Coordinates of C-alpha atoms and ligand atoms in Angstrom, one line a residue:
X1 CA 336.3 138.2 48.2
X2 CA 336.4 135.0 50.5
X3 CA 340.4 133.9 51.2
X4 CA 340.1 129.9 50.5
X5 CA 340.8 129.2 54.0
X6 CA 337.9 131.1 54.8
X7 CA 335.3 129.0 53.1
X8 CA 333.0 126.6 54.6
X9 CA 334.4 122.5 53.6
X10 CA 331.1 121.6 52.0
X11 CA 331.9 125.3 49.3
X12 CA 335.3 123.9 49.5
X13 CA 334.6 120.6 48.3
X14 CA 332.5 121.5 45.2
X15 CA 335.1 123.5 43.8
X16 CA 337.2 121.0 44.0
X17 CA 335.3 118.7 41.9
X18 CA 334.1 121.5 39.9
X19 CA 338.1 121.9 39.3
X20 CA 337.9 125.3 40.4
X21 CA 340.2 125.5 42.5
X22 CA 343.5 122.7 44.1
X23 CA 344.0 120.9 46.9
X24 CA 347.2 123.0 47.1
X25 CA 345.9 126.6 46.7
X26 CA 343.7 125.7 49.7
X27 CA 346.5 124.1 51.7
X28 CA 348.8 127.1 50.6
X29 CA 346.1 129.4 51.6
X30 CA 345.6 127.9 54.8
X31 CA 349.0 128.2 55.2
X32 CA 349.5 132.4 54.8
X33 CA 346.7 132.7 57.2
X34 CA 348.7 130.9 59.6
X35 CA 351.6 132.9 59.2
X36 CA 349.7 136.3 59.7
X37 CA 347.9 134.9 62.7
X38 CA 349.5 132.0 64.4
X39 CA 351.6 134.1 66.4
X40 CA 349.3 135.8 68.5
X41 CA 346.0 133.0 68.7
X42 CA 348.6 129.8 69.2
X43 CA 346.2 127.6 68.0
X44 CA 348.7 125.7 67.2
X45 CA 351.6 122.8 69.1
X46 CA 353.2 121.4 65.8
X47 CA 352.1 122.5 62.2
X48 CA 353.3 119.9 59.5
X49 CA 353.4 122.3 56.6
X50 CA 355.8 119.7 54.0
X51 CA 353.7 116.4 54.7
X52 CA 350.3 118.7 54.4
X53 CA 351.7 119.8 51.1
X54 CA 352.5 116.4 50.0
X55 CA 349.0 115.0 50.8
X56 CA 347.6 118.0 48.9
X57 CA 349.8 116.9 45.9
X58 CA 348.4 113.5 46.1
X59 CA 344.5 114.9 47.0
X60 CA 345.0 116.7 44.0
X61 CA 346.4 113.5 41.8
X62 CA 343.3 111.4 42.9
X63 CA 341.2 114.2 42.2
X64 CA 342.4 114.6 38.5
X65 CA 341.4 111.5 37.8
X66 CA 339.4 110.1 40.8
X67 CA 336.4 108.3 41.4
X68 CA 334.7 107.2 44.6
X69 CA 336.7 110.5 46.6
X70 CA 335.2 110.9 49.9
X71 CA 334.1 114.3 50.5
X72 CA 336.7 115.2 52.9
X73 CA 339.6 115.1 50.2
X74 CA 342.2 117.6 49.6
X75 CA 340.1 119.3 52.3
X76 CA 342.5 120.6 55.7
X77 CA 341.9 119.4 59.1
X78 CA 343.6 120.1 62.1
X79 CA 343.7 117.9 64.8
X80 CA 343.8 118.1 68.7
X81 CA 347.2 116.7 70.3
X82 CA 345.1 114.6 72.4
X83 CA 344.6 112.2 69.6
X84 CA 348.1 109.5 68.7
X85 CA 349.5 110.6 65.4
X86 CA 351.7 107.9 64.2
X87 CA 355.6 109.3 63.8
X88 CA 354.2 113.7 64.5
X89 CA 354.3 114.4 68.7
X90 CA 351.8 114.0 70.3
X91 CA 352.2 116.7 73.9
X92 CA 348.2 116.4 74.9
X93 CA 349.6 119.8 76.2
X94 CA 351.7 118.7 78.5
X95 CA 355.5 119.0 79.1
X96 CA 355.8 114.9 80.6
X97 CA 354.3 114.6 77.5
X98 CA 357.1 116.5 75.7
X99 CA 359.1 114.7 72.6
X100 CA 356.2 111.4 72.8
X101 CA 356.1 110.2 69.1
X102 CA 352.9 107.9 69.0
X103 CA 353.7 104.4 67.1
X104 CA 350.6 104.3 65.8
X105 CA 347.4 106.5 64.6
X106 CA 343.9 107.4 66.7
X107 CA 341.2 105.6 64.8
X108 CA 339.5 108.3 63.4
X109 CA 343.1 110.3 62.2
X110 CA 343.6 107.2 60.2
X111 CA 340.0 107.4 58.6
X112 CA 341.0 111.3 58.0
X113 CA 344.3 110.4 56.4
X114 CA 341.9 107.5 54.0
X115 CA 339.8 109.9 53.5
X116 CA 342.7 112.2 51.8
X117 CA 342.1 115.3 53.5
X118 CA 345.1 117.4 54.0
X119 CA 346.6 117.4 57.9
X120 CA 347.8 120.4 58.8
X121 CA 349.1 120.2 62.3
X122 CA 348.4 119.0 66.1
X123 CA 346.2 122.2 68.1
X124 CA 347.2 123.2 71.2
X125 CA 345.0 122.0 74.4
X126 CA 344.1 122.5 77.8
X127 CA 346.5 120.0 79.5
X128 CA 345.4 116.7 79.3
X129 CA 342.3 118.0 78.1
X130 CA 341.7 120.1 81.5
X131 CA 340.7 123.1 81.8
X132 CA 337.6 125.6 80.3
X133 CA 340.1 128.3 78.8
X134 CA 342.9 127.1 77.3
X135 CA 345.0 128.8 79.4
X136 CA 346.3 125.8 81.1
X137 CA 348.7 124.4 78.0
X138 CA 352.2 123.4 79.0
X139 CA 352.3 125.5 75.4
X140 CA 350.6 128.9 76.1
X141 CA 347.3 130.1 76.1
X142 CA 345.5 130.1 72.5
X143 CA 343.8 133.2 72.4
X144 CA 340.5 134.0 70.7
X145 CA 340.4 135.4 67.4
X146 CA 337.3 137.7 67.8
X147 CA 339.8 139.6 70.5
X148 CA 343.1 138.5 71.6
X149 CA 342.4 140.0 74.7
X150 CA 340.0 136.9 75.9
X151 CA 339.8 133.6 76.1
X152 CA 338.7 130.9 73.0
X153 CA 337.6 128.2 75.6
X154 CA 338.7 125.1 76.0
X155 CA 339.9 122.1 76.2
X156 CA 339.9 122.1 71.8
X157 CA 340.5 125.9 72.3
X158 CA 343.1 125.5 69.3
X159 CA 340.6 123.3 67.2
X160 CA 338.5 126.2 67.1
X161 CA 340.5 128.9 67.6
X162 CA 342.4 127.4 64.2
X163 CA 338.9 127.1 62.5
X164 CA 338.0 130.3 63.2
X165 CA 340.9 132.4 62.3
X166 CA 340.8 130.4 58.9
X167 CA 344.0 128.6 59.9
X168 CA 342.2 125.7 59.0
X169 CA 338.8 124.6 57.3
X170 CA 338.2 121.3 59.7
X171 CA 339.7 120.3 62.8
X172 CA 339.2 117.2 65.7
X173 CA 338.5 118.0 69.4
X174 CA 337.5 116.3 72.0
X175 CA 334.8 116.6 74.8
X176 CA 335.1 115.4 79.0
X177 CA 332.9 117.7 79.9
X178 CA 332.4 120.5 76.7
X179 CA 335.8 120.9 75.4
X180 CA 334.4 120.7 72.5
X181 CA 330.8 122.7 72.4
X182 CA 332.8 125.8 75.1
X183 CA 335.5 127.1 72.6
X184 CA 333.2 126.6 69.8
X185 CA 330.6 128.5 71.4
X186 CA 333.3 131.4 71.6
X187 CA 335.0 131.6 69.2
X188 CA 332.1 131.3 67.1
X189 CA 331.9 127.9 65.1
X190 CA 330.1 125.3 64.8
X191 CA 331.3 121.8 67.0
X192 CA 329.6 119.1 67.9
X193 CA 330.2 115.9 70.5
X194 CA 328.5 113.0 69.3
X195 CA 326.8 109.5 71.5
X196 CA 329.5 107.9 73.4
X197 CA 330.7 105.5 71.8
X198 CA 329.4 106.4 68.4
X199 CA 333.3 108.1 67.5
X200 CA 336.2 105.0 68.8
X201 CA 338.6 106.8 71.3
X202 CA 341.4 103.5 69.7
X203 CA 344.2 106.0 70.5
X204 CA 342.7 109.1 72.1
X205 CA 345.0 109.6 75.0
X206 CA 342.1 109.1 78.2
X207 CA 341.2 111.8 80.7
X208 CA 338.1 110.7 82.4
X209 CA 337.5 107.2 79.9
X210 CA 333.2 106.9 80.8
X211 CA 332.9 110.6 79.4
X212 CA 335.6 111.2 76.3
X213 CA 334.2 111.5 73.3
X214 CA 335.9 112.1 69.8
X215 CA 334.1 115.0 67.6
X216 CA 334.4 117.6 65.0
X217 CA 334.5 121.7 64.8
X218 CA 333.9 123.1 61.7
X219 CA 332.3 126.6 60.4
X220 CA 328.6 125.2 59.8
X221 CA 326.7 122.1 60.7
X222 CA 326.9 120.9 57.2
X223 CA 331.1 120.5 57.4
X224 CA 330.8 118.9 60.9
X225 CA 328.4 116.2 59.0
X226 CA 331.0 115.7 56.8
X227 CA 333.7 115.0 59.6
X228 CA 331.7 112.9 61.5
X229 CA 330.6 110.8 58.3
X230 CA 335.0 110.2 57.7
X231 CA 335.3 109.4 61.6
X232 CA 332.0 107.9 63.0
X233 CA 331.4 104.2 63.3
X234 CA 332.3 100.5 64.9
X235 CA 335.9 100.4 65.6
X236 CA 336.7 96.0 67.3
X237 CA 339.8 98.4 68.8
X238 CA 337.5 100.4 71.2
X239 CA 335.3 98.2 73.5
X240 CA 333.2 101.0 74.0
X241 CA 332.6 101.8 71.0
X242 CA 328.3 101.3 69.8
X243 CA 328.3 98.4 66.9
X244 CA 325.3 100.6 65.5
X245 CA 324.9 102.0 62.1
X246 CA 325.4 105.2 61.1
X247 CA 323.6 107.2 58.7
X248 CA 324.7 109.0 56.0
X249 CA 324.8 112.7 58.4
X250 CA 325.4 114.1 55.2
X251 CA 322.9 113.9 53.6
X252 CA 320.7 113.3 55.9
X253 CA 320.7 117.5 55.7
X254 CA 318.8 117.5 52.8
X255 CA 315.7 116.8 54.4
X256 CA 315.5 119.3 56.3
X257 CA 314.2 119.9 60.2
X258 CA 311.4 117.9 61.0
X259 CA 308.3 119.7 60.5
X260 CA 306.4 120.1 64.3
X261 CA 310.0 119.0 65.7
X262 CA 309.3 119.1 69.5
X263 CA 311.9 121.2 71.3
X264 CA 312.7 121.2 74.7
X265 CA 313.4 123.9 76.8
X266 CA 314.9 122.5 80.1
X267 CA 313.9 125.3 83.2
X268 CA 316.5 124.8 85.3
X269 CA 319.2 126.5 82.3
X270 CA 317.4 129.3 82.0
X271 CA 318.3 130.8 86.2
X272 CA 320.2 133.1 88.0
X273 CA 323.6 133.0 87.0
X274 CA 323.2 133.1 83.1
X275 CA 324.2 136.6 81.6
X276 CA 321.0 138.3 80.8
X277 CA 322.9 139.3 77.1
X278 CA 323.7 135.1 76.3
X279 CA 320.3 134.8 77.6
X280 CA 318.9 137.2 74.9
X281 CA 320.9 135.5 72.4
X282 CA 319.5 131.9 72.8
X283 CA 316.3 133.2 73.3
X284 CA 316.0 135.3 69.6
X285 CA 318.2 131.8 67.9
X286 CA 315.1 129.5 69.4
X287 CA 312.7 132.2 67.9
X288 CA 314.2 131.7 64.8
X289 CA 313.9 127.8 64.8
X290 CA 309.9 128.3 65.7
X291 CA 309.4 130.7 63.5
X292 CA 310.7 127.5 61.1
X293 CA 308.0 125.3 62.5
X294 CA 309.7 123.4 65.7
X295 CA 307.6 123.5 68.5
X296 CA 308.4 124.6 71.8
X297 CA 307.8 122.9 74.9
X298 CA 308.7 124.0 78.7
X299 CA 310.2 121.2 80.3
X300 CA 312.1 120.5 83.3
X301 CA 315.6 117.9 84.0
X302 CA 315.0 118.4 88.0
X303 CA 318.5 117.2 89.2
X304 CA 320.2 119.2 86.2
X305 CA 321.7 120.7 89.5
X306 CA 323.8 117.7 90.7
X307 CA 325.7 117.8 87.7
X308 CA 328.7 119.8 88.2
X309 CA 329.4 118.2 91.3
X310 CA 329.2 114.5 89.9
X311 CA 330.9 115.3 86.8
X312 CA 334.1 116.8 88.7
X313 CA 334.1 113.6 90.9
X314 CA 333.8 111.4 88.4
X315 CA 336.1 112.8 85.9
X316 CA 338.6 113.5 88.6
X317 CA 338.8 110.1 89.9
X318 CA 339.5 108.0 86.0
X319 CA 341.0 111.6 85.6
X320 CA 343.1 110.1 88.7
X321 CA 344.0 106.8 87.6
X322 CA 344.4 107.2 84.0
X323 CA 347.3 109.6 84.4
X324 CA 348.8 107.2 86.3
X325 CA 351.3 105.7 83.8
X326 CA 352.9 109.3 83.0
X327 CA 355.7 107.9 86.1
X328 CA 358.8 108.5 84.0
X329 CA 359.0 104.8 83.6
X330 CA 356.3 103.8 81.1
X331 CA 355.3 106.9 79.7
X332 CA 357.1 110.7 80.6
X333 CA 360.3 112.2 81.2
X334 CA 363.1 110.7 83.1
X335 CA 364.7 112.5 85.5
X336 CA 368.6 112.6 84.2
X337 CA 369.6 113.2 88.4
X338 CA 370.6 110.1 90.2
X339 CA 367.3 108.7 92.1
X340 CA 367.8 107.0 95.5
X341 CA 364.8 104.8 94.8
X342 CA 361.9 104.6 93.1
X343 CA 359.6 107.3 94.8
X344 CA 361.5 109.4 94.5
X345 CA 362.1 109.1 91.0
X346 CA 357.9 108.9 89.9
X347 CA 357.8 112.2 92.1
X348 CA 360.6 113.8 90.2
X349 CA 359.0 113.2 86.6
X350 CA 355.5 113.8 88.0
X351 CA 356.1 117.3 89.7
X352 CA 358.1 118.5 86.7
X353 CA 356.3 117.0 84.4
X354 CA 352.4 117.7 85.0
X355 CA 351.1 121.7 85.4
X356 CA 349.0 123.0 88.7
X357 CA 345.5 121.8 87.2
X358 CA 346.9 118.5 86.6
X359 CA 348.2 117.9 89.8
X360 CA 345.3 119.3 91.6
X361 CA 342.7 116.5 89.7
X362 CA 344.9 113.9 90.6
X363 CA 345.1 115.0 93.9
X364 CA 341.2 115.5 94.3
X365 CA 340.7 112.0 92.0
X366 CA 342.8 110.5 94.5
X367 CA 340.7 111.8 97.2
X368 CA 337.6 110.6 96.0
X369 CA 338.5 107.4 95.2
X370 CA 340.0 106.7 99.0
X371 CA 339.0 104.0 101.3
X372 CA 336.5 106.2 103.3
X373 CA 335.4 108.6 101.1
X374 CA 334.6 106.1 98.2
X375 CA 331.0 105.5 99.4
X376 CA 330.4 109.0 100.4
X377 CA 332.0 110.7 96.6
X378 CA 332.4 108.5 93.9
X379 CA 329.4 106.1 94.3
X380 CA 327.6 109.2 95.0
X381 CA 328.2 110.6 92.1
X382 CA 327.4 107.7 90.2
X383 CA 324.3 107.4 91.4
X384 CA 323.8 111.3 90.9
X385 CA 325.0 110.8 87.4
X386 CA 321.9 108.4 87.1
X387 CA 319.5 110.7 88.3
X388 CA 321.1 113.0 85.6
X389 CA 320.9 110.9 83.0
X390 CA 316.7 109.7 83.8
X391 CA 316.0 113.2 83.7
X392 CA 316.7 113.2 80.2
X393 CA 315.5 110.1 79.7
X394 CA 311.9 111.4 80.8
X395 CA 311.9 114.7 79.4
X396 CA 312.8 112.7 75.4
X397 CA 309.7 111.1 76.1
X398 CA 307.7 114.2 75.5
X399 CA 310.2 116.3 72.8
X400 CA 312.9 115.5 70.1
X401 CA 315.2 117.5 71.1
X402 CA 316.4 120.4 73.8
X403 CA 318.0 124.0 73.5
X404 CA 320.2 125.7 76.3
X405 CA 323.1 127.6 76.1
X406 CA 326.8 126.2 75.8
X407 CA 328.3 128.7 78.5
X408 CA 326.7 131.2 80.9
X409 CA 329.1 133.6 80.7
X410 CA 330.5 135.2 77.4
X411 CA 334.1 134.5 76.9
X412 CA 336.2 136.5 79.8
X413 CA 339.7 138.0 79.5
X414 CA 342.6 136.4 79.7
X415 CA 343.5 135.9 83.4
X416 CA 340.3 136.2 84.5
X417 CA 339.7 132.8 86.3
X418 CA 343.1 131.0 86.3
X419 CA 342.8 131.9 90.3
X420 CA 340.2 130.6 91.2
X421 CA 339.2 126.9 90.2
X422 CA 335.5 126.6 91.3
X423 CA 334.6 129.5 89.0
X424 CA 336.4 127.8 86.3
X425 CA 334.0 124.4 86.8
X426 CA 331.1 126.5 86.9
X427 CA 331.5 128.0 83.5
X428 CA 331.0 123.6 82.6
X429 CA 327.6 123.8 84.4
X430 CA 325.4 123.9 80.5
X431 CA 327.4 121.3 79.1
X432 CA 328.8 117.9 81.4
X433 CA 325.6 116.5 81.8
X434 CA 325.5 115.2 78.3
X435 CA 328.7 113.7 78.6
X436 CA 327.6 112.3 81.9
X437 CA 324.2 110.8 80.0
X438 CA 326.3 110.0 76.8
X439 CA 323.8 112.3 75.1
X440 CA 325.2 114.6 71.8
X441 CA 325.4 117.7 71.8
X442 CA 326.6 120.7 68.9
X443 CA 326.8 123.9 69.7
X444 CA 326.1 126.6 67.0
X445 CA 327.1 130.6 66.7
X446 CA 324.2 132.4 67.4
X447 CA 325.0 136.3 67.3
X448 CA 327.5 138.6 69.5
X449 CA 327.6 140.4 72.5
X450 CA 330.6 143.1 71.9
X451 CA 331.7 141.5 69.3
X452 CA 332.1 138.3 71.4
X453 CA 330.5 135.2 70.0
X454 CA 327.7 133.4 71.6
X455 CA 327.0 129.9 71.0
X456 CA 323.5 127.8 71.8
X457 CA 323.3 124.1 72.7
X458 CA 321.3 121.7 71.0
X459 CA 320.6 117.8 72.2
X460 CA 319.6 115.4 70.9
X461 CA 318.4 111.7 71.6
X462 CA 321.5 108.6 71.8
X463 CA 322.4 108.0 68.5
X464 CA 320.2 111.1 67.5
X465 CA 323.3 112.9 65.6
X466 CA 321.0 113.4 62.4
X467 CA 318.6 115.4 64.6
X468 CA 321.1 117.4 66.3
X469 CA 323.0 118.7 62.8
X470 CA 319.4 119.1 61.3
X471 CA 317.9 121.5 63.7
X472 CA 321.5 123.3 64.0
X473 CA 321.8 123.2 59.6
X474 CA 317.9 124.6 59.5
X475 CA 319.0 127.8 62.5
X476 CA 322.5 128.5 59.6
X477 CA 320.3 128.5 57.1
X478 CA 317.9 130.9 58.2
X479 CA 320.3 132.9 59.5
X480 CA 322.1 133.3 56.7
X481 CA 325.5 131.8 58.2
X482 CA 325.9 129.5 55.4
X483 CA 325.3 130.9 51.9
X484 CA 325.6 127.3 50.4
X485 CA 322.8 125.3 48.8
X486 CA 323.4 121.2 49.5
Ligands
LIG501 N1 335.9 121.6 81.7 C1 335.8 120.2 81.7 C2 336.8 120.0 82.8 O1 337.6 120.7 82.4 C3 336.0 119.6 80.3 C4 336.8 119.4 79.9 C5 337.1 117.8 78.2 O2 335.6 118.6 78.2 N2 337.5 118.0 77.6 O3 337.0 118.9 82.6

């Protein structure tokens, strides 16, 4: 029998409504699993057991005589430690923010609280969301629940591993260049990055503001839809938030994938450098969708090869300026030693507070933006970004969505790439272009190679999360990953 903590949110929501289970029982099951697995997986930075039990009891009272309750009522959700939580430490995986307790909630957190969900803790992550393997955390790496000698993927590795291990049911993550999709793929779960502007970034600690987006991780497309239905929507506190109506995404799944839906396969994504074992799994996944009536079309994204360079120039430039605020005065650890001057004090705080990768990015970003290099690097990168975006626009005149791998390789052993930043950056080759173009993308589990999970990426038109989720849901149903009807 499946333990409560291994069930989908969709199923638990039904069980709660039918009074077959209480939120307390579900939440206890999650914490029991944490006791069993957390010491090896290391998915959490902060666990909020007492608070969670209170929220679970409150949810049970509401469910007793409730009407108009959100489907998330009583469902455990973990929050990536990049999102501000009122009264609860928010570290962003960094020593520099250790002990920082925000006086406010991020909008996405506020919304899940209002929905009656149960917050079980703050998840581990690469420091300031910079990384692809979750080895850049000041709180130790996250280990892949499928095999703890392997990385969980980053930077939302804690969120993905927690869902995969049954240490939560759902989780919030953030994605600047793949940070939801990559760990979702490596941990064998479902993770979606919505369109830029779909979810408020208010209270999301900024990494690269023009690329950052909050999103959802769960055990199925349907579970992600439940979470997105709560967090999507306009927020006047984020000036880049889109004032567009959000369709009921969960309800939209009932329609299923459109007959004759055109799915594009970008030729530039299936080339040398892609592990043939990963390619085989992704192609098997495509065949499943073809079998379900999708029309598979070859397409071209001719500027795809510029995406990684453009991304790492833009992301580091934005990070360099966003991270200037951690100076030991406004934010960050203040040195106790007397400093002879202000600069010395800043240096002291920043050299001790930041890890190596964050320092590398700040240096790169500062260089990219410096006089004399700005045109050659930063402006060029913005031009490349436009080309990448236009490629997608053109391709979407022909197709309704696209399918690609999430990662060119399988999850790798811990330590394998930490000393080779360029190798690590290349892991993001299939994910960063969506952030450059602001598009929605989702990773779904498409099988195992040597017991290690492989993910398939579904890319949609701007603000068309609906199609992305429908394709994901159809695929999961066809492959027997979701046993529940919705
Ligand atoms: N791996 C990418 C980076 O390190 C993406 C990270 C993210 O999406 N936050 O920048």
